[in-house]
Each structure stands twice: as C-alpha cells, then as structure tokens.
mmCIF file with all atom_site columns, C-alpha atoms in Angstrom:
data_model
loop_
_atom_site.group_PDB
_atom_site.id
_atom_site.type_symbol
_atom_site.label_atom_id
_atom_site.label_alt_id
_atom_site.label_comp_id
_atom_site.label_asym_id
_atom_site.label_entity_id
_atom_site.label_seq_id
_atom_site.pdbx_PDB_ins_code
_atom_site.Cartn_x
_atom_site.Cartn_y
_atom_site.Cartn_z
_atom_site.occupancy
_atom_site.B_iso_or_equiv
_atom_site.pdbx_formal_charge
_atom_site.auth_seq_id
_atom_site.auth_comp_id
_atom_site.auth_asym_id
_atom_site.auth_atom_id
_atom_site.pdbx_PDB_model_num
ATOM 1  C CA . MET A 1 1  ? -48.626  77.965 59.902 1.00 0.00 ? 1  MET A CA 1
ATOM 2  C CA . ALA A 1 2  ? -51.167  76.880 57.239 1.00 0.00 ? 2  ALA A CA 1
ATOM 3  C CA . MET A 1 3  ? -52.130  73.241 56.886 1.00 0.00 ? 3  MET A CA 1
ATOM 4  C CA . ALA A 1 4  ? -51.978  71.463 53.528 1.00 0.00 ? 4  ALA A CA 1
ATOM 5  C CA . LYS A 1 5  ? -55.303  70.597 51.912 1.00 0.00 ? 5  LYS A CA 1
ATOM 6  C CA . GLN A 1 6  ? -56.538  67.186 53.068 1.00 0.00 ? 6  GLN A CA 1
ATOM 7  C CA . THR A 1 7  ? -57.127  64.583 50.340 1.00 0.00 ? 7  THR A CA 1
ATOM 8  C CA . PHE A 1 8  ? -58.363  61.089 51.293 1.00 0.00 ? 8  PHE A CA 1
ATOM 9  C CA . GLY A 1 9  ? -56.949  61.444 54.794 1.00 0.00 ? 9  GLY A CA 1
ATOM 10 C CA . THR A 1 10 ? -53.448  62.488 53.734 1.00 0.00 ? 10 THR A CA 1
ATOM 11 C CA . PRO A 1 11 ? -52.071  65.990 53.177 1.00 0.00 ? 11 PRO A CA 1
ATOM 12 C CA . SER A 1 12 ? -51.854  67.034 49.544 1.00 0.00 ? 12 SER A CA 1
ATOM 13 C CA . PRO A 1 13 ? -48.262  67.951 48.600 1.00 0.00 ? 13 PRO A CA 1
ATOM 14 C CA . ARG A 1 14 ? -49.406  70.589 46.115 1.00 0.00 ? 14 ARG A CA 1
ATOM 15 C CA . PRO A 1 15 ? -52.617  72.325 45.047 1.00 0.00 ? 15 PRO A CA 1
ATOM 16 C CA . MET A 1 16 ? -54.906  70.245 42.817 1.00 0.00 ? 16 MET A CA 1
ATOM 17 C CA . THR A 1 17 ? -54.791  72.906 40.091 1.00 0.00 ? 17 THR A CA 1
ATOM 18 C CA . THR A 1 18 ? -51.069  72.368 39.487 1.00 0.00 ? 18 THR A CA 1
ATOM 19 C CA . MET A 1 19 ? -51.175  68.571 39.625 1.00 0.00 ? 19 MET A CA 1
ATOM 20 C CA . ASP A 1 20 ? -49.251  66.795 36.875 1.00 0.00 ? 20 ASP A CA 1
ATOM 21 C CA . ASP A 1 21 ? -50.536  63.695 35.054 1.00 0.00 ? 21 ASP A CA 1
ATOM 22 C CA . GLU A 1 22 ? -48.913  61.299 37.523 1.00 0.00 ? 22 GLU A CA 1
ATOM 23 C CA . GLY A 1 23 ? -50.471  63.138 40.459 1.00 0.00 ? 23 GLY A CA 1
ATOM 24 C CA . LYS A 1 24 ? -53.864  63.007 38.758 1.00 0.00 ? 24 LYS A CA 1
ATOM 25 C CA . ALA A 1 25 ? -53.484  59.272 38.201 1.00 0.00 ? 25 ALA A CA 1
ATOM 26 C CA . VAL A 1 26 ? -52.618  58.731 41.870 1.00 0.00 ? 26 VAL A CA 1
ATOM 27 C CA . ALA A 1 27 ? -55.576  60.858 43.000 1.00 0.00 ? 27 ALA A CA 1
ATOM 28 C CA . LEU A 1 28 ? -57.881  58.962 40.635 1.00 0.00 ? 28 LEU A CA 1
ATOM 29 C CA . ARG A 1 29 ? -56.686  55.587 41.955 1.00 0.00 ? 29 ARG A CA 1
ATOM 30 C CA . GLN A 1 30 ? -57.262  56.791 45.514 1.00 0.00 ? 30 GLN A CA 1
ATOM 31 C CA . ALA A 1 31 ? -60.754  58.030 44.647 1.00 0.00 ? 31 ALA A CA 1
ATOM 32 C CA . CYS A 1 32 ? -61.566  54.687 43.005 1.00 0.00 ? 32 CYS A CA 1
ATOM 33 C CA . TRP A 1 33 ? -60.271  52.783 46.039 1.00 0.00 ? 33 TRP A CA 1
ATOM 34 C CA . VAL A 1 34 ? -62.418  54.858 48.424 1.00 0.00 ? 34 VAL A CA 1
ATOM 35 C CA . TYR A 1 35 ? -65.472  54.457 46.172 1.00 0.00 ? 35 TYR A CA 1
ATOM 36 C CA . ASP A 1 36 ? -65.016  50.677 45.892 1.00 0.00 ? 36 ASP A CA 1
ATOM 37 C CA . ALA A 1 37 ? -64.441  50.252 49.635 1.00 0.00 ? 37 ALA A CA 1
ATOM 38 C CA . ARG A 1 38 ? -67.563  52.240 50.520 1.00 0.00 ? 38 ARG A CA 1
ATOM 39 C CA . ARG A 1 39 ? -69.626  50.469 47.837 1.00 0.00 ? 39 ARG A CA 1
ATOM 40 C CA . ARG A 1 40 ? -68.593  47.037 49.151 1.00 0.00 ? 40 ARG A CA 1
ATOM 41 C CA . ASP A 1 41 ? -69.445  48.089 52.698 1.00 0.00 ? 41 ASP A CA 1
ATOM 42 C CA . ILE A 1 42 ? -72.893  49.323 51.658 1.00 0.00 ? 42 ILE A CA 1
ATOM 43 C CA . GLU A 1 43 ? -73.544  46.183 49.585 1.00 0.00 ? 43 GLU A CA 1
ATOM 44 C CA . THR A 1 44 ? -72.592  43.960 52.529 1.00 0.00 ? 44 THR A CA 1
ATOM 45 C CA . LYS A 1 45 ? -74.902  45.859 54.885 1.00 0.00 ? 45 LYS A CA 1
ATOM 46 C CA . PHE A 1 46 ? -77.712  45.716 52.335 1.00 0.00 ? 46 PHE A CA 1
ATOM 47 C CA . GLU A 1 47 ? -77.325  41.967 51.776 1.00 0.00 ? 47 GLU A CA 1
ATOM 48 C CA . THR A 1 48 ? -77.311  41.338 55.539 1.00 0.00 ? 48 THR A CA 1
ATOM 49 C CA . GLU A 1 49 ? -80.467  43.376 56.090 1.00 0.00 ? 49 GLU A CA 1
ATOM 50 C CA . LEU A 1 50 ? -82.127  41.806 53.051 1.00 0.00 ? 50 LEU A CA 1
ATOM 51 C CA . SER A 1 51 ? -81.352  38.325 54.345 1.00 0.00 ? 51 SER A CA 1
ATOM 52 C CA . THR A 1 52 ? -82.853  39.157 57.742 1.00 0.00 ? 52 THR A CA 1
ATOM 53 C CA . LEU A 1 53 ? -85.970  40.627 56.149 1.00 0.00 ? 53 LEU A CA 1
ATOM 54 C CA . ARG A 1 54 ? -86.339  37.604 53.855 1.00 0.00 ? 54 ARG A CA 1
ATOM 55 C CA . GLU A 1 55 ? -86.129  35.241 56.850 1.00 0.00 ? 55 GLU A CA 1
ATOM 56 C CA . GLN A 1 56 ? -88.777  37.238 58.719 1.00 0.00 ? 56 GLN A CA 1
ATOM 57 C CA . TYR A 1 57 ? -91.065  37.224 55.687 1.00 0.00 ? 57 TYR A CA 1
ATOM 58 C CA . LEU A 1 58 ? -90.691  33.481 55.077 1.00 0.00 ? 58 LEU A CA 1
ATOM 59 C CA . SER A 1 59 ? -91.303  32.772 58.756 1.00 0.00 ? 59 SER A CA 1
ATOM 60 C CA . GLU A 1 60 ? -94.512  34.822 58.675 1.00 0.00 ? 60 GLU A CA 1
ATOM 61 C CA . VAL A 1 61 ? -95.677  33.112 55.478 1.00 0.00 ? 61 VAL A CA 1
ATOM 62 C CA . LEU A 1 62 ? -95.020  29.716 57.084 1.00 0.00 ? 62 LEU A CA 1
ATOM 63 C CA . ASN A 1 63 ? -96.993  30.756 60.171 1.00 0.00 ? 63 ASN A CA 1
ATOM 64 C CA . ILE A 1 64 ? -99.911  31.866 58.013 1.00 0.00 ? 64 ILE A CA 1
ATOM 65 C CA . HIS A 1 65 ? -99.972  28.631 56.021 1.00 0.00 ? 65 HIS A CA 1
ATOM 66 C CA . SER A 1 66 ? -99.562  26.499 59.162 1.00 0.00 ? 66 SER A CA 1
ATOM 67 C CA . ALA A 1 67 ? -102.471 28.173 60.948 1.00 0.00 ? 67 ALA A CA 1
ATOM 68 C CA . GLU A 1 68 ? -105.680 26.176 60.994 1.00 0.00 ? 68 GLU A CA 1
#
C-alpha cells in the first residue's frame, strides 16, 4: 500500500498539482507558520549567543583597562 505524500508532518490528502484554492491557502499558511517558528528559534539562539559573546568581550575590555 502506497503512503500519501508527507507535507509539514501530515499526510497530504491529494497531490499538490490538483490542489484547489482553499488547499493552496491552507498549505501556504502552514508554510508560513513553519517559517516563522524556525525564524523565531534561530533569532532566539542568535540573541543568546550574541549576549554571551558581548559579556565576554566587555569582561576582557574591563580586564585590559583595569590592568596596571
């Protein structure tokens, strides 16, 4: 028995080539949701790493200026 094509973790009820306008709208909303979720995750990781790097840099600058 053949499996349905996987789309965003759920089986697609029909081939993408025969999708009606409503199906296209649903697929587009799902694609946008996945994009936004991944983008937010990447932005959060970036901001966390940037904050850590900034703290390390400022600590090193303070050590340099405090050295006699």
